[in-house]
mmCIF file of C-alpha atoms in Angstrom:
data_model
loop_
_atom_site.group_PDB
_atom_site.id
_atom_site.type_symbol
_atom_site.label_atom_id
_atom_site.label_comp_id
_atom_site.label_asym_id
_atom_site.label_seq_id
_atom_site.Cartn_x
_atom_site.Cartn_y
_atom_site.Cartn_z
ATOM 1 C CA MET A 199 95.363 190.452 44.312
ATOM 2 C CA THR A 200 97.148 192.636 41.745
ATOM 3 C CA GLU A 201 95.580 195.730 40.207
ATOM 4 C CA ASN A 202 94.990 193.904 36.908
ATOM 5 C CA GLU A 203 93.414 190.921 38.640
ATOM 6 C CA ASN A 204 91.184 193.289 40.602
ATOM 7 C CA ILE A 205 90.040 194.886 37.330
ATOM 8 C CA LEU A 206 89.370 191.441 35.867
ATOM 9 C CA GLU A 207 87.275 190.403 38.862
ATOM 10 C CA LYS A 208 85.143 193.579 38.622
ATOM 11 C CA LEU A 209 84.642 193.079 34.892
ATOM 12 C CA SER A 210 83.470 189.486 35.365
ATOM 13 C CA HIS A 211 80.490 190.751 37.382
ATOM 14 C CA LEU A 212 79.380 193.437 34.923
ATOM 15 C CA ASN A 213 76.461 192.975 32.537
ATOM 16 C CA GLY A 214 75.141 194.644 29.416
ATOM 17 C CA ALA A 215 75.856 198.327 28.894
ATOM 18 C CA ASP A 216 78.045 198.598 32.016
ATOM 19 C CA PHE A 217 80.409 195.944 30.689
ATOM 20 C CA LYS A 218 80.450 197.511 27.220
ATOM 21 C CA ASP A 219 81.280 200.946 28.624
ATOM 22 C CA VAL A 220 84.437 199.833 30.448
ATOM 23 C CA ILE A 221 85.753 196.920 28.403
ATOM 24 C CA GLY A 222 87.719 199.056 25.909
ATOM 25 C CA GLU A 223 89.599 200.769 28.707
ATOM 26 C CA SER A 224 90.674 197.430 30.194
ATOM 27 C CA VAL A 225 92.067 195.613 27.165
ATOM 28 C CA GLU A 226 95.664 195.830 28.358
ATOM 29 C CA ALA A 227 94.713 194.608 31.843
ATOM 30 C CA ILE A 228 92.900 191.637 30.354
ATOM 31 C CA SER A 229 95.876 190.949 28.066
ATOM 32 C CA ILE A 230 98.304 190.988 30.959
ATOM 33 C CA VAL A 231 96.173 188.645 33.035
ATOM 34 C CA PHE A 232 95.713 186.319 30.020
ATOM 35 C CA ASP A 233 99.500 186.228 29.593
ATOM 36 C CA THR A 234 100.027 185.627 33.313
ATOM 37 C CA VAL A 235 97.369 182.927 33.611
ATOM 38 C CA LEU A 236 98.151 180.979 30.449
ATOM 39 C CA GLY A 237 101.660 182.106 29.532
ATOM 40 C CA THR A 238 100.422 182.826 26.009
ATOM 41 C CA PRO A 239 100.017 186.307 24.520
ATOM 42 C CA LEU A 240 96.489 187.432 23.726
ATOM 43 C CA SER A 241 96.231 187.616 19.933
ATOM 44 C CA SER A 242 95.885 190.947 18.120
ATOM 45 C CA VAL A 243 92.572 189.729 16.699
ATOM 46 C CA ALA A 244 91.201 189.122 20.195
ATOM 47 C CA LYS A 245 92.468 192.510 21.332
ATOM 48 C CA SER A 246 90.680 194.285 18.463
ATOM 49 C CA PHE A 247 87.465 192.378 19.255
ATOM 50 C CA ILE A 248 87.590 193.377 22.898
ATOM 51 C CA LYS A 249 88.658 196.975 22.284
ATOM 52 C CA SER A 250 85.860 197.733 19.831
ATOM 53 C CA ALA A 251 83.078 195.532 21.228
ATOM 54 C CA ASN A 252 81.092 197.252 18.511
ATOM 55 C CA SER A 253 78.918 194.321 17.613
ATOM 56 C CA PHE A 254 76.834 191.957 19.678
ATOM 57 C CA SER A 255 79.014 188.938 18.806
ATOM 58 C CA ASN A 256 82.222 190.762 19.672
ATOM 59 C CA TYR A 257 80.727 191.908 22.969
ATOM 60 C CA LEU A 258 79.730 188.360 23.878
ATOM 61 C CA PHE A 259 83.214 187.074 23.005
ATOM 62 C CA ALA A 260 84.840 189.719 25.159
ATOM 63 C CA ARG A 261 82.529 189.018 28.068
ATOM 64 C CA ARG A 262 83.065 185.222 27.948
ATOM 65 C CA LEU A 263 86.844 185.664 27.690
ATOM 66 C CA VAL A 264 86.752 187.784 30.863
ATOM 67 C CA ILE A 265 84.594 185.190 32.638
ATOM 68 C CA PHE A 266 86.950 182.413 31.610
ATOM 69 C CA LEU A 267 90.049 184.292 32.779
ATOM 70 C CA HIS A 268 88.412 185.299 36.038
ATOM 71 C CA ASN A 269 87.651 181.655 36.890
ATOM 72 C CA VAL A 270 91.050 180.287 35.794
ATOM 73 C CA ASN A 271 92.722 183.009 37.870
ATOM 74 C CA ALA A 272 91.682 181.056 40.988
ATOM 75 C CA LEU A 273 94.648 178.739 40.330
ATOM 76 C CA LYS A 274 97.790 179.175 42.360
ATOM 77 C CA ILE A 275 100.731 180.706 40.504
ATOM 78 C CA SER A 276 102.550 177.370 40.521
ATOM 79 C CA GLU A 277 99.414 175.660 39.075
ATOM 80 C CA ARG A 278 99.141 178.289 36.337
ATOM 81 C CA ARG A 279 102.744 177.594 35.383
ATOM 82 C CA VAL A 280 102.029 173.885 35.036
ATOM 83 C CA LEU A 281 98.849 174.634 33.039
ATOM 84 C CA SER A 282 100.784 176.956 30.704
ATOM 85 C CA GLN A 283 103.517 174.366 30.150
ATOM 86 C CA MET A 284 100.980 171.654 29.339
ATOM 87 C CA LEU A 285 98.937 173.839 26.984
ATOM 88 C CA ASN A 286 102.028 174.956 25.137
ATOM 89 C CA LYS A 287 102.907 171.353 24.297
ATOM 90 C CA GLU A 288 100.112 171.470 21.725
ATOM 91 C CA LYS A 289 101.450 171.378 18.185
ATOM 92 C CA GLY A 290 100.142 173.601 15.404
ATOM 93 C CA LEU A 291 98.051 176.486 16.727
ATOM 94 C CA LYS A 292 99.267 178.058 19.955
ATOM 95 C CA ALA A 293 97.281 177.034 22.995
ATOM 96 C CA GLY A 294 95.944 180.548 23.477
ATOM 97 C CA GLU A 295 94.594 180.613 19.935
ATOM 98 C CA ILE A 296 92.800 177.283 20.400
ATOM 99 C CA LEU A 297 91.215 178.535 23.635
ATOM 100 C CA LEU A 298 90.185 181.800 22.005
ATOM 101 C CA GLU A 299 88.509 179.916 19.169
ATOM 102 C CA LEU A 300 86.551 177.765 21.626
ATOM 103 C CA ILE A 301 85.480 180.738 23.710
ATOM 104 C CA GLU A 302 84.598 182.852 20.664
ATOM 105 C CA LYS A 303 82.184 180.230 19.386
ATOM 106 C CA MET A 304 80.441 179.521 22.685
ATOM 107 C CA ASP A 305 76.834 180.658 23.082
ATOM 108 C CA ASP A 306 76.418 180.673 26.857
ATOM 109 C CA ASP A 307 78.408 182.324 29.679
ATOM 110 C CA ARG A 308 78.270 179.116 31.684
ATOM 111 C CA LYS A 309 80.238 177.314 28.993
ATOM 112 C CA ALA A 310 83.153 179.687 29.634
ATOM 113 C CA ILE A 311 82.966 178.869 33.357
ATOM 114 C CA LEU A 312 82.880 175.163 32.594
ATOM 115 C CA LEU A 313 85.888 175.459 30.238
ATOM 116 C CA ALA A 314 87.741 177.172 33.089
ATOM 117 C CA GLU A 315 86.880 174.298 35.445
ATOM 118 C CA LEU A 316 88.259 171.857 32.878
ATOM 119 C CA ALA A 317 91.453 173.950 32.593
ATOM 120 C CA LYS A 318 91.877 173.817 36.358
ATOM 121 C CA GLY A 319 91.275 170.060 36.187
ATOM 122 C CA ILE A 320 94.379 169.654 33.977
ATOM 123 C CA VAL A 321 96.627 170.444 36.939
ATOM 124 C CA ARG A 322 94.383 169.241 39.784
ATOM 125 C CA ASP A 323 92.832 166.022 38.479
ATOM 126 C CA LYS A 324 94.828 163.060 37.180
ATOM 127 C CA GLU A 325 91.854 161.975 35.036
ATOM 128 C CA MET A 326 91.872 165.206 33.015
ATOM 129 C CA THR A 327 94.393 164.874 30.218
ATOM 130 C CA LEU A 328 95.144 167.540 27.627
ATOM 131 C CA ASP A 329 93.381 165.464 24.957
ATOM 132 C CA LEU A 330 90.240 165.212 27.140
ATOM 133 C CA PHE A 331 90.391 168.960 27.821
ATOM 134 C CA TYR A 332 90.190 169.796 24.130
ATOM 135 C CA ARG A 333 87.679 167.030 23.466
ATOM 136 C CA PHE A 334 85.387 168.319 26.207
ATOM 137 C CA GLY A 335 85.921 171.883 25.015
ATOM 138 C CA HIS A 336 84.556 171.021 21.581
ATOM 139 C CA ILE A 337 81.661 169.014 23.071
ATOM 140 C CA ILE A 338 80.709 171.932 25.303
ATOM 141 C CA LYS A 339 80.994 174.417 22.453
ATOM 142 C CA ASN A 340 78.693 172.338 20.216
ATOM 143 C CA SER A 341 76.114 171.314 22.843
ATOM 144 C CA TYR A 342 72.934 172.945 24.124
ATOM 145 C CA TYR A 343 73.852 173.852 27.715
ATOM 146 C CA PRO A 344 70.552 172.794 29.323
ATOM 147 C CA ASP A 345 71.105 169.331 27.803
ATOM 148 C CA LEU A 346 74.489 169.158 29.498
ATOM 149 C CA GLU A 347 72.836 170.007 32.818
ATOM 150 C CA LYS A 348 70.559 166.960 32.340
ATOM 151 C CA LEU A 349 73.530 164.644 31.889
ATOM 152 C CA LYS A 350 73.333 163.707 35.588
ATOM 153 C CA ASP A 351 69.806 162.347 35.070
ATOM 154 C CA PHE A 352 71.195 159.386 33.135
ATOM 155 C CA PHE A 353 72.629 157.859 36.296
ATOM 156 C CA THR A 354 69.029 156.877 37.079
ATOM 157 C CA GLU A 355 66.976 157.592 33.962
ATOM 158 C CA GLY A 356 67.077 155.610 30.704
ATOM 159 C CA TYR A 357 65.499 158.247 28.482
ATOM 160 C CA VAL A 358 64.931 162.005 28.628
ATOM 161 C CA ARG A 359 62.786 163.277 25.783
ATOM 162 C CA GLY A 360 64.598 165.772 23.529
ATOM 163 C CA THR A 361 67.915 165.285 25.309
ATOM 164 C CA SER A 362 68.996 161.650 25.001
ATOM 165 C CA GLU A 363 69.762 161.685 21.302
ATOM 166 C CA SER A 364 71.678 164.972 21.540
ATOM 167 C CA LEU A 365 73.958 163.764 24.362
ATOM 168 C CA ASN A 366 74.398 160.392 22.683
ATOM 169 C CA ASN A 367 75.610 162.118 19.510
ATOM 170 C CA MET A 368 78.275 163.859 21.612
ATOM 171 C CA GLY A 369 79.544 160.549 22.979
ATOM 172 C CA LEU A 370 78.303 161.260 26.505
ATOM 173 C CA LEU A 371 75.759 158.419 26.477
ATOM 174 C CA SER A 372 75.687 154.901 25.133
ATOM 175 C CA ILE A 373 72.663 152.883 23.999
ATOM 176 C CA GLY A 374 71.654 150.038 26.282
ATOM 177 C CA ASN A 375 68.689 147.688 26.188
ATOM 178 C CA VAL A 376 65.565 148.500 24.227
ATOM 179 C CA ILE A 377 62.468 149.252 26.300
ATOM 180 C CA GLN A 378 59.290 147.891 24.756
ATOM 181 C CA ASN A 379 55.626 148.077 25.693
ATOM 182 C CA LYS A 380 52.310 147.741 23.943
ATOM 183 C CA THR A 381 52.377 151.133 22.244
ATOM 184 C CA ASP A 382 55.975 152.207 21.997
ATOM 185 C CA SER A 383 59.585 151.180 21.961
ATOM 186 C CA MET A 384 62.642 153.290 22.641
ATOM 187 C CA ASN A 385 66.352 152.963 23.247
ATOM 188 C CA ARG A 386 67.583 152.980 26.805
ATOM 189 C CA TYR A 387 70.552 155.332 27.256
ATOM 190 C CA ILE A 388 73.348 154.878 29.755
ATOM 191 C CA ILE A 389 75.866 157.544 30.748
ATOM 192 C CA SER A 390 79.287 156.707 29.227
ATOM 193 C CA GLU A 391 82.684 156.941 30.918
ATOM 194 C CA LEU A 392 83.245 160.174 29.029
ATOM 195 C CA GLY A 393 79.909 161.480 30.278
ATOM 196 C CA ILE A 394 80.654 160.518 33.892
ATOM 197 C CA LEU A 395 83.892 162.521 33.870
ATOM 198 C CA LEU A 396 82.356 165.587 32.221
ATOM 199 C CA ASN A 397 79.411 165.501 34.612
ATOM 200 C CA LYS A 398 81.835 165.873 37.509
ATOM 201 C CA TYR A 399 82.879 169.300 36.166
ATOM 202 C CA ILE A 400 79.337 170.314 35.205
ATOM 203 C CA SER A 401 78.309 169.584 38.795
ATOM 204 C CA LYS A 402 81.013 171.895 40.096
ATOM 205 C CA VAL A 403 79.728 174.749 37.980
ATOM 206 C CA GLY A 404 76.135 174.039 39.002
ATOM 207 C CA ASN A 405 77.108 174.303 42.680
ATOM 208 C CA GLN A 406 78.831 177.676 42.333
#
């Protein structure tokens, strides 16, 4: 493990004030690891966010970026090279900028870990295409994380109060037969193919 990777690992385990105290001193280390992992320079905007960490939102962004990088850094160097090449095929915004936007708008540390698992899936799993990676990234960003954790329930359950509609709106469920009884009727939800694939990665994060 290089010196910069060692710094990154230590940062990923810090919380609260401890993280805030050291993050400014490690901006360059994070930038170097970001460049190494993804082959895309860390934007000046992201650097200023991390260096100042002078607001709660900036602090959360910096922390989730570190968590994402720490988890992606588990890839072999050859796998990182493949990941970088695939991400840089994206037209328009640079791959790094798209990733930064997703991470910056996430509201839960576990979402950054899940995004890293999806990134690793691009080079390790034939089912994970670049289009699916970005699609799942936006679904994760816009979802309530505890609802995502309940996605596995729909292999056996037809309805989970307060969750079914949310996951259905994200395309992770489909509506099956209507259940009817004397007092009520409700839609029966079935996990979709999209949901089955995403659940595989959510399960990996849950087992860590």
